[in-house]
CSV table of C-alpha atoms in Angstrom, one decimal:
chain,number,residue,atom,x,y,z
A,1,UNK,CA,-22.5,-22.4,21.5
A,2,UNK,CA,-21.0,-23.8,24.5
A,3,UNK,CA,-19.8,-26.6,23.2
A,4,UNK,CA,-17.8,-24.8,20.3
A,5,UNK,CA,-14.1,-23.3,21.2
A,6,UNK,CA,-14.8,-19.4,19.7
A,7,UNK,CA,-12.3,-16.9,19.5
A,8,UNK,CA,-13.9,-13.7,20.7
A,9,UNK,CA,-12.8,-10.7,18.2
A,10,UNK,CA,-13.0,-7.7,20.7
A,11,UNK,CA,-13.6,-4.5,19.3
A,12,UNK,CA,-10.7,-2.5,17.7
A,13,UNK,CA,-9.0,0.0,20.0
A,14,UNK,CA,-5.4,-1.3,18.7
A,15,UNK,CA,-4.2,-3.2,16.1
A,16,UNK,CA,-3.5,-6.4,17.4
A,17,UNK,CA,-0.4,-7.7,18.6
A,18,UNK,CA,1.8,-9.6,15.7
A,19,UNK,CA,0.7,-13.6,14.8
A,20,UNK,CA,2.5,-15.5,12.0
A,21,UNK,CA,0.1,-14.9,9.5
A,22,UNK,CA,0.5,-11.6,9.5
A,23,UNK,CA,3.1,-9.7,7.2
A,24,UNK,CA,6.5,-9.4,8.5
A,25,UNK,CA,7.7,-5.9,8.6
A,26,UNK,CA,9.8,-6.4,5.5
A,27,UNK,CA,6.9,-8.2,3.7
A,28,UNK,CA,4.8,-5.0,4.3
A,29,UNK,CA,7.5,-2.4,2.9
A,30,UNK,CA,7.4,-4.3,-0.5
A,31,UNK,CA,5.2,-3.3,-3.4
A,32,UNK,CA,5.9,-5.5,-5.9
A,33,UNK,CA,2.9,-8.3,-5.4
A,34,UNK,CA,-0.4,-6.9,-6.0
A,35,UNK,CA,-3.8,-7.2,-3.5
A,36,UNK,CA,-5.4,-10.0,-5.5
A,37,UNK,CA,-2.2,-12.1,-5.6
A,38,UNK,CA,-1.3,-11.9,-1.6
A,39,UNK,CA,-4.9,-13.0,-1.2
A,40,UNK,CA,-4.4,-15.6,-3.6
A,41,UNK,CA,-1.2,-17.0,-1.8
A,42,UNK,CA,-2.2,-16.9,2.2
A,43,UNK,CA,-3.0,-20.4,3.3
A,44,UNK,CA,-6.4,-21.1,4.8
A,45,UNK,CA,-6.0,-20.3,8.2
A,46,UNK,CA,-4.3,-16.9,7.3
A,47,UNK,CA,-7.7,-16.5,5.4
A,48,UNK,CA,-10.3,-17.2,7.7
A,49,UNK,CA,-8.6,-15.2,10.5
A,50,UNK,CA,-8.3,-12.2,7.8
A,51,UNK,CA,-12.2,-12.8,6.9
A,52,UNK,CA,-12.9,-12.6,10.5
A,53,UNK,CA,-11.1,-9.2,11.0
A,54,UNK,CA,-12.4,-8.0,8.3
A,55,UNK,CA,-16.0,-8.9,9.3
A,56,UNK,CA,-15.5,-6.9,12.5
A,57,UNK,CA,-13.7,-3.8,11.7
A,58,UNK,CA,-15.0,-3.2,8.2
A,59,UNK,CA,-18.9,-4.2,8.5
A,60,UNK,CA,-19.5,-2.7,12.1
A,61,UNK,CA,-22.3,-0.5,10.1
A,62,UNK,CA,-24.3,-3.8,9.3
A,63,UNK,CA,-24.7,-3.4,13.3
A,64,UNK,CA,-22.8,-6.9,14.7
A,65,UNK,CA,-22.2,-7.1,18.4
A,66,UNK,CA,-19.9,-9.7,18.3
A,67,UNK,CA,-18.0,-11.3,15.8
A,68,UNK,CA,-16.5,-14.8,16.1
A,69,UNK,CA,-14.0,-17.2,14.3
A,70,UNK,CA,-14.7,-21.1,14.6
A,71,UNK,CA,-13.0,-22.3,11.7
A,72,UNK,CA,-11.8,-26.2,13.2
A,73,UNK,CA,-12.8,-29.4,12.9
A,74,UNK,CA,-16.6,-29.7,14.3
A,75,UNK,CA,-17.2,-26.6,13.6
A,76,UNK,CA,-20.5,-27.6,11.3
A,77,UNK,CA,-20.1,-25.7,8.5
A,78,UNK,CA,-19.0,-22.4,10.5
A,79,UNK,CA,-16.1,-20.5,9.4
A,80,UNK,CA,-17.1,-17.1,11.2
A,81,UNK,CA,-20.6,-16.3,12.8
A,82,UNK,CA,-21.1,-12.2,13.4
A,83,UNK,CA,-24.0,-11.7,15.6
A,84,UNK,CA,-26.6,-9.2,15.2
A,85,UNK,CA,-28.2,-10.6,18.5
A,86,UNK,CA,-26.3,-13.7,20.2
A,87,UNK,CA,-28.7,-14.3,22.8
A,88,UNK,CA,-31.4,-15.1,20.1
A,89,UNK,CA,-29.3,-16.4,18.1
A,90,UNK,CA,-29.4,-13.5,15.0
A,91,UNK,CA,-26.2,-13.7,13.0
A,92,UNK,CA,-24.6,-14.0,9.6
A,93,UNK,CA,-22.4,-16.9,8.7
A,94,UNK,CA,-19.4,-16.5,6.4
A,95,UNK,CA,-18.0,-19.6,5.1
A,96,UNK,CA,-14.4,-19.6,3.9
A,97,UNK,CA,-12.8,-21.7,1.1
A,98,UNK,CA,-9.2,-20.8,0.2
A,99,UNK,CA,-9.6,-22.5,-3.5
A,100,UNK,CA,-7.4,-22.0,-5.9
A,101,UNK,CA,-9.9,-21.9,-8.7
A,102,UNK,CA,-13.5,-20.2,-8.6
A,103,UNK,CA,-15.9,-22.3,-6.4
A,104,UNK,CA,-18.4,-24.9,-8.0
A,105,UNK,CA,-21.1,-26.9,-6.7
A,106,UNK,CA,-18.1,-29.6,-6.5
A,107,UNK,CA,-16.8,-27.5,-4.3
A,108,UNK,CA,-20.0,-26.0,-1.8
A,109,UNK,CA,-22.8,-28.9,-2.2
A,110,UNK,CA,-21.1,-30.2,1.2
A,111,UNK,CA,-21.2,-26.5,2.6
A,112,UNK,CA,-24.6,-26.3,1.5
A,113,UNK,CA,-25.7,-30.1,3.0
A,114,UNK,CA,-24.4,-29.0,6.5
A,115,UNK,CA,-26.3,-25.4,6.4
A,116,UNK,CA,-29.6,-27.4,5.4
A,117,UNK,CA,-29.0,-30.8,8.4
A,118,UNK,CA,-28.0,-28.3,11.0
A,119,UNK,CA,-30.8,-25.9,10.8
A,120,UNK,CA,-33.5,-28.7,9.8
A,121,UNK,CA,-32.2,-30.3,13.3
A,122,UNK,CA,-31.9,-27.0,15.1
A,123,UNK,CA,-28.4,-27.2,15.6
A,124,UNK,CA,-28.3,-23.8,15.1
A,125,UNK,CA,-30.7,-21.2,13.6
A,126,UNK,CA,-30.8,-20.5,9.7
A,127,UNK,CA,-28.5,-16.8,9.4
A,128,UNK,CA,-29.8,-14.0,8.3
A,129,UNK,CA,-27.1,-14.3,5.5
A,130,UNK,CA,-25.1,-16.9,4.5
A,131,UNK,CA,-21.9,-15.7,2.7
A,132,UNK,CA,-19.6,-17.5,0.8
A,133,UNK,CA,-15.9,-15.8,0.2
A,134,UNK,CA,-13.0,-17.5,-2.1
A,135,UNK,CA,-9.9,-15.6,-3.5
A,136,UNK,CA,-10.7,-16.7,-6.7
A,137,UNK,CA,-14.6,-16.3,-6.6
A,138,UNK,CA,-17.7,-18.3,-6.9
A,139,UNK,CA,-18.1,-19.8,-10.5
A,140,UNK,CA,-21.2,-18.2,-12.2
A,141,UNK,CA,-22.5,-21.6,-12.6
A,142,UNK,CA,-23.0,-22.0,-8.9
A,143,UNK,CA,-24.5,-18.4,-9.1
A,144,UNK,CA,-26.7,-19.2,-11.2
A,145,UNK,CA,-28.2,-22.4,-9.0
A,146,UNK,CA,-29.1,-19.7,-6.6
A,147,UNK,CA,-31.9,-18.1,-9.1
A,148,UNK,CA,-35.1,-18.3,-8.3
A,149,UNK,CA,-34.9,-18.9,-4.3
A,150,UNK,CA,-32.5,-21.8,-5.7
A,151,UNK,CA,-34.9,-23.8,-7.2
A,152,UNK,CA,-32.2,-25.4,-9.5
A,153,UNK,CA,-29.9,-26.3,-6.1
A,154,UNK,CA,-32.4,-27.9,-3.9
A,155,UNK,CA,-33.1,-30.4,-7.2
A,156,UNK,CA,-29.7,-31.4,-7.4
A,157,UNK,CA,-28.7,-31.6,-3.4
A,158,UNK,CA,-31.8,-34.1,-3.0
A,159,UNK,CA,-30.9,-36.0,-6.1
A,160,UNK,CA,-27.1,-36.4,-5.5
A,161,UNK,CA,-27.8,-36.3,-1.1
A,162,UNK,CA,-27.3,-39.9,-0.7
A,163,UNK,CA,-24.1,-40.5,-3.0
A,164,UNK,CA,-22.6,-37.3,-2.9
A,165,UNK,CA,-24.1,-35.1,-0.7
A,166,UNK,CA,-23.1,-37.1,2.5
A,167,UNK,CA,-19.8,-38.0,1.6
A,168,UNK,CA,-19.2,-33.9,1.5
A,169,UNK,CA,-21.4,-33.6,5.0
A,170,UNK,CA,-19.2,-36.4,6.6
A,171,UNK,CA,-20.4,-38.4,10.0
A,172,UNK,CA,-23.3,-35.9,10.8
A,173,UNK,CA,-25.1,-36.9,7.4
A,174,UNK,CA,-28.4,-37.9,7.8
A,175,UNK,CA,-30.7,-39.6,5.4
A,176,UNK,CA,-33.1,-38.1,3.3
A,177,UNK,CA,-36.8,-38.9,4.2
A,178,UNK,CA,-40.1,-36.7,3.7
A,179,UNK,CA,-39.7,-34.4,6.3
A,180,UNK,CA,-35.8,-33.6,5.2
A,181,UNK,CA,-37.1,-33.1,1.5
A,182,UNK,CA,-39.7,-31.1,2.4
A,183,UNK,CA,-37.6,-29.0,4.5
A,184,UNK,CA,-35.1,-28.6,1.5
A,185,UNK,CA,-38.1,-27.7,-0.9
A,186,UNK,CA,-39.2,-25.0,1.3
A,187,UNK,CA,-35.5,-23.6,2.5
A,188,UNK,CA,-34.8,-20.0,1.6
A,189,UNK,CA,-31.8,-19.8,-0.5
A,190,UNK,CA,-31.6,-15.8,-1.0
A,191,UNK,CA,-29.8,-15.9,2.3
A,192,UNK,CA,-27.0,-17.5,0.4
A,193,UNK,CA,-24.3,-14.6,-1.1
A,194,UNK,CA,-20.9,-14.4,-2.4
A,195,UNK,CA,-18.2,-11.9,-1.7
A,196,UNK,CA,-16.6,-10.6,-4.2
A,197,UNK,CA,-12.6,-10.6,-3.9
A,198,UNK,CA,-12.3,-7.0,-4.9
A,199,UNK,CA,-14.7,-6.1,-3.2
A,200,UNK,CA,-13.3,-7.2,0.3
A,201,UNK,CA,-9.9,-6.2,-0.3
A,202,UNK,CA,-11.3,-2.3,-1.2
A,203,UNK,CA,-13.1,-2.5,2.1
A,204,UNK,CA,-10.6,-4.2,4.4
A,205,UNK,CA,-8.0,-1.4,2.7
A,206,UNK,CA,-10.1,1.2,4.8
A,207,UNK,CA,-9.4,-1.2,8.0
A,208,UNK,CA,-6.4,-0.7,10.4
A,209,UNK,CA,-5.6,-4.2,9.1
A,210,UNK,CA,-4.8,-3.9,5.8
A,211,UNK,CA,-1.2,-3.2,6.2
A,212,UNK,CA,-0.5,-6.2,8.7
A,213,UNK,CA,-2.0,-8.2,5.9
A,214,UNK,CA,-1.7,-6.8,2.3
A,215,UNK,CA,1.4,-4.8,3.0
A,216,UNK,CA,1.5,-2.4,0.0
A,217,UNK,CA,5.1,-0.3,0.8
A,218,UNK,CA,5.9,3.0,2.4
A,219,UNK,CA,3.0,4.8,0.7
A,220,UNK,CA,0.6,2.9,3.0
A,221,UNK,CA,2.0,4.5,6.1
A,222,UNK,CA,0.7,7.7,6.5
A,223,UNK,CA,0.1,11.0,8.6
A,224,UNK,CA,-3.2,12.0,9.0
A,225,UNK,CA,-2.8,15.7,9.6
A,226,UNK,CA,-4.6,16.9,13.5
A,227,UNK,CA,-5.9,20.4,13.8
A,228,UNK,CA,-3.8,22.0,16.7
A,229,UNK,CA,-6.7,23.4,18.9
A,230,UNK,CA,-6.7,27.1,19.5
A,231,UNK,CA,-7.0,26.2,23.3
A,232,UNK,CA,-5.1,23.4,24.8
A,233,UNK,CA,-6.8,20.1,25.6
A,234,UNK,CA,-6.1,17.9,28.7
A,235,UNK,CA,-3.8,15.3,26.6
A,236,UNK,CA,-1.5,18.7,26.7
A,237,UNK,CA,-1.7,19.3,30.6
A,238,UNK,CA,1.8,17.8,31.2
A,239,UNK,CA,4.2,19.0,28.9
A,240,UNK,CA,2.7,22.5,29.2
A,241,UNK,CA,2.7,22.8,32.7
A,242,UNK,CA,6.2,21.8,32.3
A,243,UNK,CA,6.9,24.7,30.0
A,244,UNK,CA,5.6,27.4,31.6
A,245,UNK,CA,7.6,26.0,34.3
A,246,UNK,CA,10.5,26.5,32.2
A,247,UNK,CA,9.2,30.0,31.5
A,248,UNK,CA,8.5,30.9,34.9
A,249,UNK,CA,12.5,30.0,35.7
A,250,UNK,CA,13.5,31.9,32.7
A,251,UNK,CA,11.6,35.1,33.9
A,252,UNK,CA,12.3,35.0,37.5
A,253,UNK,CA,8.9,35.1,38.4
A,254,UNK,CA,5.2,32.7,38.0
A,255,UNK,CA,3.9,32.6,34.4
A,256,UNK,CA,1.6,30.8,33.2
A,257,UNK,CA,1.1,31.5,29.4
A,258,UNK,CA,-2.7,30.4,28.5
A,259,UNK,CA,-4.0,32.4,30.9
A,260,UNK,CA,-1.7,35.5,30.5
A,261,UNK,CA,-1.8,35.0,26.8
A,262,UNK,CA,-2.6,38.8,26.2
A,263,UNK,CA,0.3,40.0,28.5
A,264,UNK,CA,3.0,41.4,26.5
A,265,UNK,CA,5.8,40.3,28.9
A,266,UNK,CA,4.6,36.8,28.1
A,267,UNK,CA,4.9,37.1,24.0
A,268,UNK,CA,8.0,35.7,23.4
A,269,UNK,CA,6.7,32.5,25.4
A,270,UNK,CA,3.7,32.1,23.7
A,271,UNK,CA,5.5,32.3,20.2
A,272,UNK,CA,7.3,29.6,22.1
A,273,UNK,CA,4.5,27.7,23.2
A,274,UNK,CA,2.9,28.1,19.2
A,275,UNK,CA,5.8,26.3,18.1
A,276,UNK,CA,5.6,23.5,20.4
A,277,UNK,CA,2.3,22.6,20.3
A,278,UNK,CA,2.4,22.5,16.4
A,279,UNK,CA,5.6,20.0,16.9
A,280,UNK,CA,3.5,18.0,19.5
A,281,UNK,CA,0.9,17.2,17.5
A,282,UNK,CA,3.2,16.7,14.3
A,283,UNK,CA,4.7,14.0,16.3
A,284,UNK,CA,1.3,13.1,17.5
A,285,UNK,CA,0.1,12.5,13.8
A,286,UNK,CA,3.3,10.2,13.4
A,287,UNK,CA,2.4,8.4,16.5
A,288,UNK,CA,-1.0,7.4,15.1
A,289,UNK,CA,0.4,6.1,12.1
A,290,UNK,CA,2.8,4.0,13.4
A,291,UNK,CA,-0.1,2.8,15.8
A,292,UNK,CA,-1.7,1.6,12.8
A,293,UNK,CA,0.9,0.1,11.1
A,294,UNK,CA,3.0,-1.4,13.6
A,295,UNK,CA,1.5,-3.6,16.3
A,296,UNK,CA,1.8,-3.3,19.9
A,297,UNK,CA,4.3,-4.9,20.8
A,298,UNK,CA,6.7,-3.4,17.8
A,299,UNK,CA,5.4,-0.2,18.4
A,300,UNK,CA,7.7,2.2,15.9
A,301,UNK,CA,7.2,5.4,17.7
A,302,UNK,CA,8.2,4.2,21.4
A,303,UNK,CA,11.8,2.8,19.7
A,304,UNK,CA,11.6,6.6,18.2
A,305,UNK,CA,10.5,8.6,21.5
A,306,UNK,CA,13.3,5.9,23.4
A,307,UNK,CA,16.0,6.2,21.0
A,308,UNK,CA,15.8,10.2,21.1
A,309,UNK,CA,15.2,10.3,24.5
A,310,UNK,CA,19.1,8.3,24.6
A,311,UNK,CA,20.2,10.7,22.3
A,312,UNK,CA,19.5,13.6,24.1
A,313,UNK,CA,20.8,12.1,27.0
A,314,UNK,CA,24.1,14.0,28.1
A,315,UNK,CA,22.4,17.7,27.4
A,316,UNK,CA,19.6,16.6,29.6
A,317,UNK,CA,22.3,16.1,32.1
A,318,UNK,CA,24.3,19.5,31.3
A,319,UNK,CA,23.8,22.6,34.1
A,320,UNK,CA,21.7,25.7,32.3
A,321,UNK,CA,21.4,29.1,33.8
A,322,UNK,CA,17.5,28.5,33.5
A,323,UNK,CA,14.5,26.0,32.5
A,324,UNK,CA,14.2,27.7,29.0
A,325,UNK,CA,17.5,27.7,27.9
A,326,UNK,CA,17.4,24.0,28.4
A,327,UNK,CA,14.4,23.6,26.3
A,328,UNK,CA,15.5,25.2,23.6
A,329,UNK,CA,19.1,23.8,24.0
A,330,UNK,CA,17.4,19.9,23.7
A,331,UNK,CA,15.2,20.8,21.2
A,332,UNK,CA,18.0,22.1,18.7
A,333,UNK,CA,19.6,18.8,19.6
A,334,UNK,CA,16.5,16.4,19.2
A,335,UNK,CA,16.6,18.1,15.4
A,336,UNK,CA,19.7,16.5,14.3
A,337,UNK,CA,18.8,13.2,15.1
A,338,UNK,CA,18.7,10.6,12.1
A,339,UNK,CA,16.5,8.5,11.8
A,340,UNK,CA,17.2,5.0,11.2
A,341,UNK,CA,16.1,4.1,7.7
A,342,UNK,CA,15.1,0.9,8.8
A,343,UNK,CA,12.5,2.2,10.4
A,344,UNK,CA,8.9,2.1,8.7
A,345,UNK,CA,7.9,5.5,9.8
A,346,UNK,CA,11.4,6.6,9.1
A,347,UNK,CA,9.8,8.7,5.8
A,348,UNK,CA,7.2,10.2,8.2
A,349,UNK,CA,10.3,11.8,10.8
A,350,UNK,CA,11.2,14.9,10.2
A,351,UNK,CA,13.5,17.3,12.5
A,352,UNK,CA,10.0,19.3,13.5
A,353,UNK,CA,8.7,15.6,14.6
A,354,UNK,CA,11.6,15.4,16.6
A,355,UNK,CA,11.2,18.4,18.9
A,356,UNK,CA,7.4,16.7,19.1
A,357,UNK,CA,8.6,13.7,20.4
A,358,UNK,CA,10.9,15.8,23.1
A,359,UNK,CA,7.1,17.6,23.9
A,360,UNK,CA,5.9,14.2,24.3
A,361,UNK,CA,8.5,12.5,26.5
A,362,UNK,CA,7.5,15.7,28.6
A,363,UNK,CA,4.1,15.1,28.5
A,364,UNK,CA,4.7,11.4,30.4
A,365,UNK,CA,7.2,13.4,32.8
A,366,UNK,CA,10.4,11.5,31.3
A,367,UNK,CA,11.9,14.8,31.2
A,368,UNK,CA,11.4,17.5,33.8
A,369,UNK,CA,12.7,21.4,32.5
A,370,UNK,CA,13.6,22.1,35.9
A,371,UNK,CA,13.8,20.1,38.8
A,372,UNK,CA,11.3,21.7,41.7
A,373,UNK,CA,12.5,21.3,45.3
């Protein structure tokens, strides 16, 4: 493995960060190309990085570790290995052909010729499974070479290996003598699948990938509603803090309104607070989305949280009697503000989100209520 240049897929946290083969964001905001027909016009390297994501973030259950793209020349009939186990060597291949018809035995006796010299020579160790993935499918002639542990297959690679066969394999073709051919007789060939094309795009749709990829419009950027919890969590500890600081200034003495939640003198805070915390995690929900559909460093909800934050500016810096009529003074403001329809989460923004995102530049201290001595 040392000798190969793999690029390590680490685990998904974030969607990655924009390459050219993803979707631009125009590309991904129009619906008028369907699934099958962007997978049909990516280009091969577009494919075999999309296979590889795909591998990771959509068939974690089948328990990989590690998941790696080698696609390149050398790469010895490798498109993507997914390791079960890398140290021994447990893994799953998934070969790659961007075709533009369904794959024949034309098309995979090479594939098939480098799986069989670089396991007979120990190159590597035979996969577990050995898949095969084309836009346009695997002809069911080649299908049907596989029956009966690919009895059919292994009479045709030794009969066409030296005049075919090799021309497929390339330098690294060797010749076929007993021990090859007995080898080939005895080779398992259930390890060797196909993917079907609507089958991977149904389960790369449940992937945060989909979008960067497949696009689809609007209607593929969505909120995922969050349950405001009764109690407030720690991700909350700043902007609350900051409003019962707000409070406190407003009453003229400390309040502090989770803990004196039951105190009467504290109900028209807490009504308050209710309100806030539902806009907080309303903008929250918007936040997630755009994390999934926007990458890092496009991010759609900073521009939002930056752009209100400008808006808002000069009331920020107006003189208030007290801390909460200054909240309440911004957050009337933050829900005029229009989004720009430009934006891809701009059908996600409503004026409730904005007040959220006021709650959430206070939670990362960008804006203070009141300034303490």
């Amino acid at each position: 493995m040392s000798n190969l240049d793999l690029l390590h897929i680490e685990p998904i946290s974030q969607p990655p960060s924009n390459t050219s083969n993803m979707l631009s964001n125009a590309d991904r905001v129009l619906s008028n190309i369907t699934p099958l027909q962007r997978l049909y016009n990516i280009d091969e390297d577009t494919y075999e990085e999309l296979v590889c994501v795909w591998a990771y973030s959509c068939l974690g259950g089948k328990g990989y570790t590690e998941v790696y793209r080698v696609g390149q020349a050398g790469d010895k009939g490798r498109d993507v290995l997914a390791y079960y186990d890398r140290a021994n060597g447990v893994f799953d291949l998934y070969q790659c052909k961007q075709y533009k018809s369904a794959l024949t035995y034309s098309d995979l006796c090479g594939e098939m010729g480098k799986l069989l010299i670089y396991t007979f020579n120990n190159t590597y160790p035979i996969p577990q499974n050995y898949y095969i993935l084309c836009p346009k499918d695997v002809s069911q002639s080649f299908v049907d070479l596989l029956n009966d542990d690919g009895k059919e297959l292994k009479i045709r690679l030794k009969n066409d290996w030296e005049t075919v066969v090799n021309k497929k394999v390339g330098a690294n073709w060797i010749a076929l003598d007993e021990n090859l051919s007995t080898y080939i007789d005895k080779f398992n060939f259930n390890i060797v699948k196909k993917i079907e094309p609507i089958r991977f795009i149904d389960e790369i749709r449940q992937s945060p990938y989909y979008f960067y990829y497949f696009g689809g419009g609007f209607n593929m950027i969505k909120r995922s509603p969050l349950q405001v919890p009764h109690t407030p969590i720690n991700i909350e500890r700043n902007y609350i803090q900051n409003l019962n600081d707000a409070y406190s200034d407003h009453a003229g003495h400390v309040i502090n309104v989770i803990d004196d939640e039951h105190n009467t003198d504290t109900g028209k805070y807490r009504n308050h607070l209710d309100r806030a915390r539902i806009s907080f995690y309303e903008s929250e929900e918007v936040k997630i989305a755009s994390r999934k559909s926007t990458a890092p460093d496009s991010d759609e909800f900073n521009d939002l949280a930056t752009s209100i934050e400008r808006y808002i500016g000069n009331e920020l810096d107006d003189d208030y009697p007290d801390g909460f009529t200054k909240v309440k003074s911004i957050e009337k403001k933050a829900g005029t503000y229009n989004v720009p329809a430009s934006m891809l989460i701009s059908h996600l923004v409503d004026s409730n989100v904005c007040v959220g995102v006021c709650h959430q530049l206070s939670n990362e201290n960008r804006i203070k209520w009141i300034v303490k001595d």
